[in-house]
Amino acid sequence: MAGMGGRFSTVIKAKISKMLDKAEDPSETLDYSYQKQLEQLQGVKKGIADVVTAKKRLQLQSQKLEQSVVKLDTQARQALSAGREDLARTALERKQLAQTELQSLDSQVAELEAQQQRLTDSEAKLRTKVEAFRTKKEVIKAQYSAAEAQVKISEAATGVGEEMADVGLAMQRAMDKTEQMKARADAVAELEEAGTFEDLTQLGSGQDDIDRELSQLTSGAAVDDELAKMRAELGSGSGGGEAKQLGEGQPGGGAA
């Protein structure tokens, strides 16, 4: 059962792959890939901008700390000159804290600069790669369009394309129907010549073949009776002379 399920899954995947392959347009796929790479490139540029922004913010803080260190040093000197050693000590302690924080900011700025450089190098490599892809994409699209046009022309010329195959099938069906109609016309003509349609007409009037033969027999008997009567009348009337004259007047009756 598991083997059958595996084969079924393989068949489904093969059919889906075939459908996707048929529906896929290489030009659209390449344009989509190029668009995604541009989005990646924009993402890297945005990352660089974020790093630079963070670095600038830290640099501003560093500048303020530097100014604070200078100010605290000045205040310590003024306090010491005024005999306020305690105040001078406080100012120097704050100066030490500011210098420690300033060193930390400098380290963070240096780290951000290094990160900015790495991102800049990555952006340059990716931009070169995207540009190369764009050039190759356009070449492939042009080649595909040319090949596609060549295929269409060849299919139209040889009639192997799907549309031309449909036209060929339609033409074959038309030829078959024409041959069938010609055969029917010949059959109708033959039946008409043989008088089949007349018999069919008589059958349509309610007579069958037995009725027709009985009618013919009856008609033949009536003719014989009437002919016999005429002969009798002629023989009992003007004699055999008139009958003879009539016989002589008929074609082939012996008259010169």
mmCIF file of C-alpha atoms in Angstrom:
data_model
loop_
_atom_site.group_PDB
_atom_site.id
_atom_site.type_symbol
_atom_site.label_atom_id
_atom_site.label_comp_id
_atom_site.label_asym_id
_atom_site.label_seq_id
_atom_site.Cartn_x
_atom_site.Cartn_y
_atom_site.Cartn_z
ATOM 1 C CA MET A 1 0.000 0.000 0.000
ATOM 2 C CA ALA A 2 2.886 2.305 0.841
ATOM 3 C CA GLY A 3 4.459 1.603 -2.562
ATOM 4 C CA MET A 4 1.226 2.460 -4.337
ATOM 5 C CA GLY A 5 0.954 5.671 -2.331
ATOM 6 C CA GLY A 6 4.497 6.599 -3.291
ATOM 7 C CA ARG A 7 3.840 6.032 -6.986
ATOM 8 C CA PHE A 8 0.610 8.022 -6.762
ATOM 9 C CA SER A 9 2.468 10.889 -5.134
ATOM 10 C CA THR A 10 5.139 10.719 -7.839
ATOM 11 C CA VAL A 11 2.519 10.807 -10.581
ATOM 12 C CA ILE A 12 0.765 13.802 -8.998
ATOM 13 C CA LYS A 13 4.060 15.644 -8.619
ATOM 14 C CA ALA A 14 4.984 14.868 -12.226
ATOM 15 C CA LYS A 15 1.648 16.190 -13.483
ATOM 16 C CA ILE A 16 1.910 19.333 -11.346
ATOM 17 C CA SER A 17 5.470 19.870 -12.574
ATOM 18 C CA LYS A 18 4.311 19.466 -16.169
ATOM 19 C CA MET A 19 1.480 21.964 -15.631
ATOM 20 C CA LEU A 20 3.811 24.474 -14.009
ATOM 21 C CA ASP A 21 6.362 24.018 -16.767
ATOM 22 C CA LYS A 22 3.690 24.633 -19.392
ATOM 23 C CA ALA A 23 2.315 27.682 -17.576
ATOM 24 C CA GLU A 24 5.727 29.195 -16.830
ATOM 25 C CA ASP A 25 6.873 32.078 -18.963
ATOM 26 C CA PRO A 26 10.713 32.291 -18.855
ATOM 27 C CA SER A 27 10.640 36.040 -19.471
ATOM 28 C CA GLU A 28 8.285 36.633 -16.561
ATOM 29 C CA THR A 29 10.330 34.324 -14.329
ATOM 30 C CA LEU A 30 13.543 36.183 -15.137
ATOM 31 C CA ASP A 31 11.914 39.571 -14.562
ATOM 32 C CA TYR A 32 10.560 38.342 -11.235
ATOM 33 C CA SER A 33 14.007 37.065 -10.182
ATOM 34 C CA TYR A 34 15.563 40.375 -11.180
ATOM 35 C CA GLN A 35 12.938 42.241 -9.179
ATOM 36 C CA LYS A 36 13.659 40.119 -6.102
ATOM 37 C CA GLN A 37 17.396 40.832 -6.422
ATOM 38 C CA LEU A 38 16.679 44.556 -6.664
ATOM 39 C CA GLU A 39 14.642 44.255 -3.490
ATOM 40 C CA GLN A 40 17.593 42.525 -1.784
ATOM 41 C CA LEU A 41 19.882 45.277 -2.993
ATOM 42 C CA GLN A 42 17.524 47.896 -1.617
ATOM 43 C CA GLY A 43 17.462 45.988 1.675
ATOM 44 C CA VAL A 44 21.260 46.103 1.901
ATOM 45 C CA LYS A 45 21.263 49.831 1.132
ATOM 46 C CA LYS A 46 18.660 50.404 3.819
ATOM 47 C CA GLY A 47 20.848 48.439 6.247
ATOM 48 C CA ILE A 48 23.816 50.671 5.420
ATOM 49 C CA ALA A 49 21.676 53.762 5.954
ATOM 50 C CA ASP A 50 20.521 52.442 9.343
ATOM 51 C CA VAL A 51 24.118 51.741 10.407
ATOM 52 C CA VAL A 52 25.272 55.186 9.310
ATOM 53 C CA THR A 53 22.360 56.780 11.147
ATOM 54 C CA ALA A 54 23.239 54.905 14.345
ATOM 55 C CA LYS A 55 26.883 55.860 13.942
ATOM 56 C CA LYS A 56 25.998 59.533 13.513
ATOM 57 C CA ARG A 57 23.832 59.414 16.603
ATOM 58 C CA LEU A 58 26.691 57.960 18.654
ATOM 59 C CA GLN A 59 29.095 60.505 17.221
ATOM 60 C CA LEU A 60 26.791 63.312 18.345
ATOM 61 C CA GLN A 61 26.705 61.813 21.832
ATOM 62 C CA SER A 62 30.453 61.530 21.750
ATOM 63 C CA GLN A 63 30.823 65.187 20.813
ATOM 64 C CA LYS A 64 28.583 66.181 23.702
ATOM 65 C CA LEU A 65 30.645 64.040 26.094
ATOM 66 C CA GLU A 66 33.830 65.617 24.816
ATOM 67 C CA GLN A 67 32.351 69.047 25.471
ATOM 68 C CA SER A 68 31.255 67.830 28.917
ATOM 69 C CA VAL A 69 34.755 66.571 29.706
ATOM 70 C CA VAL A 70 36.222 69.953 28.756
ATOM 71 C CA LYS A 71 33.611 71.753 30.829
ATOM 72 C CA LEU A 72 34.131 69.513 33.902
ATOM 73 C CA ASP A 73 37.872 69.968 33.646
ATOM 74 C CA THR A 74 37.403 73.727 33.556
ATOM 75 C CA GLN A 75 34.988 73.605 36.489
ATOM 76 C CA ALA A 76 37.455 71.488 38.508
ATOM 77 C CA ARG A 77 40.207 74.032 37.885
ATOM 78 C CA GLN A 78 37.932 76.934 38.844
ATOM 79 C CA ALA A 79 36.788 75.176 42.028
ATOM 80 C CA LEU A 80 40.340 74.352 43.011
ATOM 81 C CA SER A 81 41.380 77.981 42.394
ATOM 82 C CA ALA A 82 38.529 79.076 44.613
ATOM 83 C CA GLY A 83 39.679 76.781 47.398
ATOM 84 C CA ARG A 84 36.825 74.348 46.875
ATOM 85 C CA GLU A 85 38.744 71.125 46.641
ATOM 86 C CA ASP A 86 35.615 69.103 47.377
ATOM 87 C CA LEU A 87 33.813 70.689 44.419
ATOM 88 C CA ALA A 88 36.858 70.185 42.241
ATOM 89 C CA ARG A 89 36.921 66.509 43.229
ATOM 90 C CA THR A 90 33.256 66.118 42.269
ATOM 91 C CA ALA A 91 33.895 67.702 38.904
ATOM 92 C CA LEU A 92 36.875 65.453 38.283
ATOM 93 C CA GLU A 93 34.869 62.338 39.224
ATOM 94 C CA ARG A 94 32.186 63.300 36.699
ATOM 95 C CA LYS A 95 34.925 63.947 34.202
ATOM 96 C CA GLN A 96 36.237 60.420 34.712
ATOM 97 C CA LEU A 97 32.777 58.955 34.170
ATOM 98 C CA ALA A 98 32.303 61.017 31.017
ATOM 99 C CA GLN A 99 35.671 59.908 29.671
ATOM 100 C CA THR A 100 34.829 56.246 30.362
ATOM 101 C CA GLU A 101 31.516 56.628 28.549
ATOM 102 C CA LEU A 102 33.296 58.465 25.784
ATOM 103 C CA GLN A 103 35.685 55.549 25.281
ATOM 104 C CA SER A 104 32.720 53.161 25.100
ATOM 105 C CA LEU A 105 31.057 55.354 22.474
ATOM 106 C CA ASP A 106 34.238 55.500 20.459
ATOM 107 C CA SER A 107 34.408 51.688 20.484
ATOM 108 C CA GLN A 108 30.782 51.455 19.338
ATOM 109 C CA VAL A 109 31.367 54.007 16.591
ATOM 110 C CA ALA A 110 34.403 52.054 15.402
ATOM 111 C CA GLU A 111 32.352 48.853 15.358
ATOM 112 C CA LEU A 112 29.597 50.566 13.382
ATOM 113 C CA GLU A 113 32.123 51.893 10.903
ATOM 114 C CA ALA A 114 33.458 48.375 10.404
ATOM 115 C CA GLN A 115 29.909 47.079 9.910
ATOM 116 C CA GLN A 116 29.218 49.900 7.481
ATOM 117 C CA GLN A 117 32.275 48.949 5.474
ATOM 118 C CA ARG A 118 31.258 45.286 5.347
ATOM 119 C CA LEU A 119 27.771 46.217 4.200
ATOM 120 C CA THR A 120 29.163 48.618 1.627
ATOM 121 C CA ASP A 121 31.405 45.882 0.232
ATOM 122 C CA SER A 122 28.450 43.461 0.166
ATOM 123 C CA GLU A 123 26.291 46.072 -1.548
ATOM 124 C CA ALA A 124 28.946 46.615 -4.218
ATOM 125 C CA LYS A 125 29.249 42.857 -4.883
ATOM 126 C CA LEU A 126 25.485 42.406 -4.951
ATOM 127 C CA ARG A 127 25.025 45.419 -7.235
ATOM 128 C CA THR A 128 27.597 43.975 -9.656
ATOM 129 C CA LYS A 129 25.856 40.613 -9.527
ATOM 130 C CA VAL A 130 22.422 42.173 -10.115
ATOM 131 C CA GLU A 131 23.708 44.185 -13.047
ATOM 132 C CA ALA A 132 25.279 41.071 -14.573
ATOM 133 C CA PHE A 133 22.041 39.203 -14.051
ATOM 134 C CA ARG A 134 20.094 42.009 -15.717
ATOM 135 C CA THR A 135 22.340 41.883 -18.786
ATOM 136 C CA LYS A 136 22.136 38.098 -18.980
ATOM 137 C CA LYS A 137 18.391 38.230 -18.418
ATOM 138 C CA GLU A 138 17.857 40.523 -21.382
ATOM 139 C CA VAL A 139 20.038 38.305 -23.575
ATOM 140 C CA ILE A 140 18.104 35.185 -22.565
ATOM 141 C CA LYS A 141 14.779 36.938 -23.112
ATOM 142 C CA ALA A 142 15.841 38.021 -26.570
ATOM 143 C CA GLN A 143 17.031 34.508 -27.404
ATOM 144 C CA TYR A 144 13.825 32.998 -26.058
ATOM 145 C CA SER A 145 11.668 35.409 -28.061
ATOM 146 C CA ALA A 146 13.628 34.598 -31.211
ATOM 147 C CA ALA A 147 13.381 30.855 -30.566
ATOM 148 C CA GLU A 148 9.671 31.151 -29.806
ATOM 149 C CA ALA A 149 9.072 33.053 -33.030
ATOM 150 C CA GLN A 150 11.084 30.470 -34.949
ATOM 151 C CA VAL A 151 9.036 27.646 -33.430
ATOM 152 C CA LYS A 152 5.764 29.353 -34.362
ATOM 153 C CA ILE A 153 6.944 29.937 -37.905
ATOM 154 C CA SER A 154 8.155 26.349 -38.247
ATOM 155 C CA GLU A 155 4.935 24.960 -36.780
ATOM 156 C CA ALA A 156 2.872 27.106 -39.127
ATOM 157 C CA ALA A 157 4.977 26.002 -42.099
ATOM 158 C CA THR A 158 4.915 22.308 -41.234
ATOM 159 C CA GLY A 159 1.462 22.182 -39.661
ATOM 160 C CA VAL A 160 2.660 20.457 -36.510
ATOM 161 C CA GLY A 161 1.464 23.150 -34.150
ATOM 162 C CA GLU A 162 -1.616 22.680 -32.007
ATOM 163 C CA GLU A 163 -3.644 25.276 -33.926
ATOM 164 C CA MET A 164 -2.615 23.838 -37.263
ATOM 165 C CA ALA A 165 -3.373 20.350 -35.962
ATOM 166 C CA ASP A 166 -6.899 21.514 -35.141
ATOM 167 C CA VAL A 167 -7.225 22.963 -38.619
ATOM 168 C CA GLY A 168 -6.014 19.670 -40.098
ATOM 169 C CA LEU A 169 -8.555 17.698 -38.062
ATOM 170 C CA ALA A 170 -11.357 20.068 -39.087
ATOM 171 C CA MET A 171 -10.349 19.668 -42.727
ATOM 172 C CA GLN A 172 -10.293 15.874 -42.375
ATOM 173 C CA ARG A 173 -13.764 15.907 -40.816
ATOM 174 C CA ALA A 174 -15.063 18.082 -43.646
ATOM 175 C CA MET A 175 -13.583 15.691 -46.214
ATOM 176 C CA ASP A 176 -15.156 12.688 -44.458
ATOM 177 C CA LYS A 177 -18.566 14.369 -44.398
ATOM 178 C CA THR A 178 -18.239 15.304 -48.054
ATOM 179 C CA GLU A 179 -17.422 11.713 -49.004
ATOM 180 C CA GLN A 180 -20.341 10.481 -46.938
ATOM 181 C CA MET A 181 -22.712 12.962 -48.578
ATOM 182 C CA LYS A 182 -21.500 11.990 -52.066
ATOM 183 C CA ALA A 183 -22.056 8.303 -51.282
ATOM 184 C CA ARG A 184 -25.566 9.100 -50.041
ATOM 185 C CA ALA A 185 -26.323 11.109 -53.161
ATOM 186 C CA ASP A 186 -25.184 8.192 -55.366
ATOM 187 C CA ALA A 187 -27.315 5.791 -53.345
ATOM 188 C CA VAL A 188 -30.379 8.009 -53.664
ATOM 189 C CA ALA A 189 -29.855 8.331 -57.418
ATOM 190 C CA GLU A 190 -29.486 4.576 -57.789
ATOM 191 C CA LEU A 191 -32.650 3.909 -55.786
ATOM 192 C CA GLU A 192 -34.518 6.532 -57.733
ATOM 193 C CA GLU A 193 -33.418 4.995 -61.023
ATOM 194 C CA ALA A 194 -34.515 1.570 -59.810
ATOM 195 C CA GLY A 195 -37.978 2.903 -58.966
ATOM 196 C CA THR A 196 -37.629 2.146 -55.310
ATOM 197 C CA PHE A 197 -39.098 5.448 -54.316
ATOM 198 C CA GLU A 198 -42.233 4.845 -56.416
ATOM 199 C CA ASP A 199 -42.825 1.517 -54.669
ATOM 200 C CA LEU A 200 -42.300 3.241 -51.378
ATOM 201 C CA THR A 201 -44.910 5.788 -52.425
ATOM 202 C CA GLN A 202 -47.379 3.071 -53.181
ATOM 203 C CA LEU A 203 -46.677 1.438 -49.884
ATOM 204 C CA GLY A 204 -47.368 4.787 -48.333
ATOM 205 C CA SER A 205 -50.880 4.814 -49.909
ATOM 206 C CA GLY A 206 -51.853 1.737 -47.918
ATOM 207 C CA GLN A 207 -51.168 -1.044 -50.478
ATOM 208 C CA ASP A 208 -48.740 -3.886 -49.917
ATOM 209 C CA ASP A 209 -47.272 -6.196 -52.537
ATOM 210 C CA ILE A 210 -50.154 -8.720 -52.292
ATOM 211 C CA ASP A 211 -52.679 -5.964 -52.842
ATOM 212 C CA ARG A 212 -50.793 -4.774 -55.884
ATOM 213 C CA GLU A 213 -50.654 -8.255 -57.477
ATOM 214 C CA LEU A 214 -54.326 -8.899 -56.813
ATOM 215 C CA SER A 215 -55.126 -5.513 -58.331
ATOM 216 C CA GLN A 216 -53.066 -6.328 -61.402
ATOM 217 C CA LEU A 217 -54.811 -9.706 -61.765
ATOM 218 C CA THR A 218 -58.227 -8.084 -61.424
ATOM 219 C CA SER A 219 -57.304 -5.388 -63.903
ATOM 220 C CA GLY A 220 -55.972 -7.985 -66.373
ATOM 221 C CA ALA A 221 -59.146 -10.038 -66.124
ATOM 222 C CA ALA A 222 -61.312 -7.003 -66.752
ATOM 223 C CA VAL A 223 -59.333 -6.157 -69.839
ATOM 224 C CA ASP A 224 -59.671 -9.713 -71.118
ATOM 225 C CA ASP A 225 -63.411 -9.640 -70.567
ATOM 226 C CA GLU A 226 -63.815 -6.341 -72.321
ATOM 227 C CA LEU A 227 -61.666 -7.513 -75.212
ATOM 228 C CA ALA A 228 -63.776 -10.628 -75.546
ATOM 229 C CA LYS A 229 -66.918 -8.537 -75.621
ATOM 230 C CA MET A 230 -65.549 -6.330 -78.344
ATOM 231 C CA ARG A 231 -64.617 -9.318 -80.449
ATOM 232 C CA ALA A 232 -68.069 -10.747 -80.026
ATOM 233 C CA GLU A 233 -69.679 -7.481 -80.999
ATOM 234 C CA LEU A 234 -67.570 -7.118 -84.057
ATOM 235 C CA GLY A 235 -68.181 -10.677 -85.155
ATOM 236 C CA SER A 236 -71.995 -10.408 -84.774
ATOM 237 C CA GLY A 237 -72.339 -6.962 -86.435
ATOM 238 C CA SER A 238 -70.917 -6.073 -89.849
ATOM 239 C CA GLY A 239 -69.364 -9.471 -90.304
ATOM 240 C CA GLY A 240 -65.823 -10.495 -90.632
ATOM 241 C CA GLY A 241 -65.254 -7.973 -93.432
ATOM 242 C CA GLU A 242 -64.903 -5.014 -91.119
ATOM 243 C CA ALA A 243 -62.846 -7.022 -88.749
ATOM 244 C CA LYS A 244 -60.689 -7.992 -91.646
ATOM 245 C CA GLN A 245 -60.439 -4.378 -92.788
ATOM 246 C CA LEU A 246 -59.462 -3.312 -89.333
ATOM 247 C CA GLY A 247 -56.974 -6.105 -89.259
ATOM 248 C CA GLU A 248 -55.618 -5.009 -92.647
ATOM 249 C CA GLY A 249 -55.451 -1.357 -91.485
ATOM 250 C CA GLN A 250 -53.303 -2.144 -88.496
ATOM 251 C CA PRO A 251 -49.563 -1.924 -88.793
ATOM 252 C CA GLY A 252 -48.105 -5.261 -89.877
ATOM 253 C CA GLY A 253 -51.605 -6.376 -90.941
ATOM 254 C CA GLY A 254 -50.425 -7.468 -94.426
ATOM 255 C CA ALA A 255 -51.583 -4.378 -96.443
ATOM 256 C CA ALA A 256 -49.315 -3.247 -99.338
#
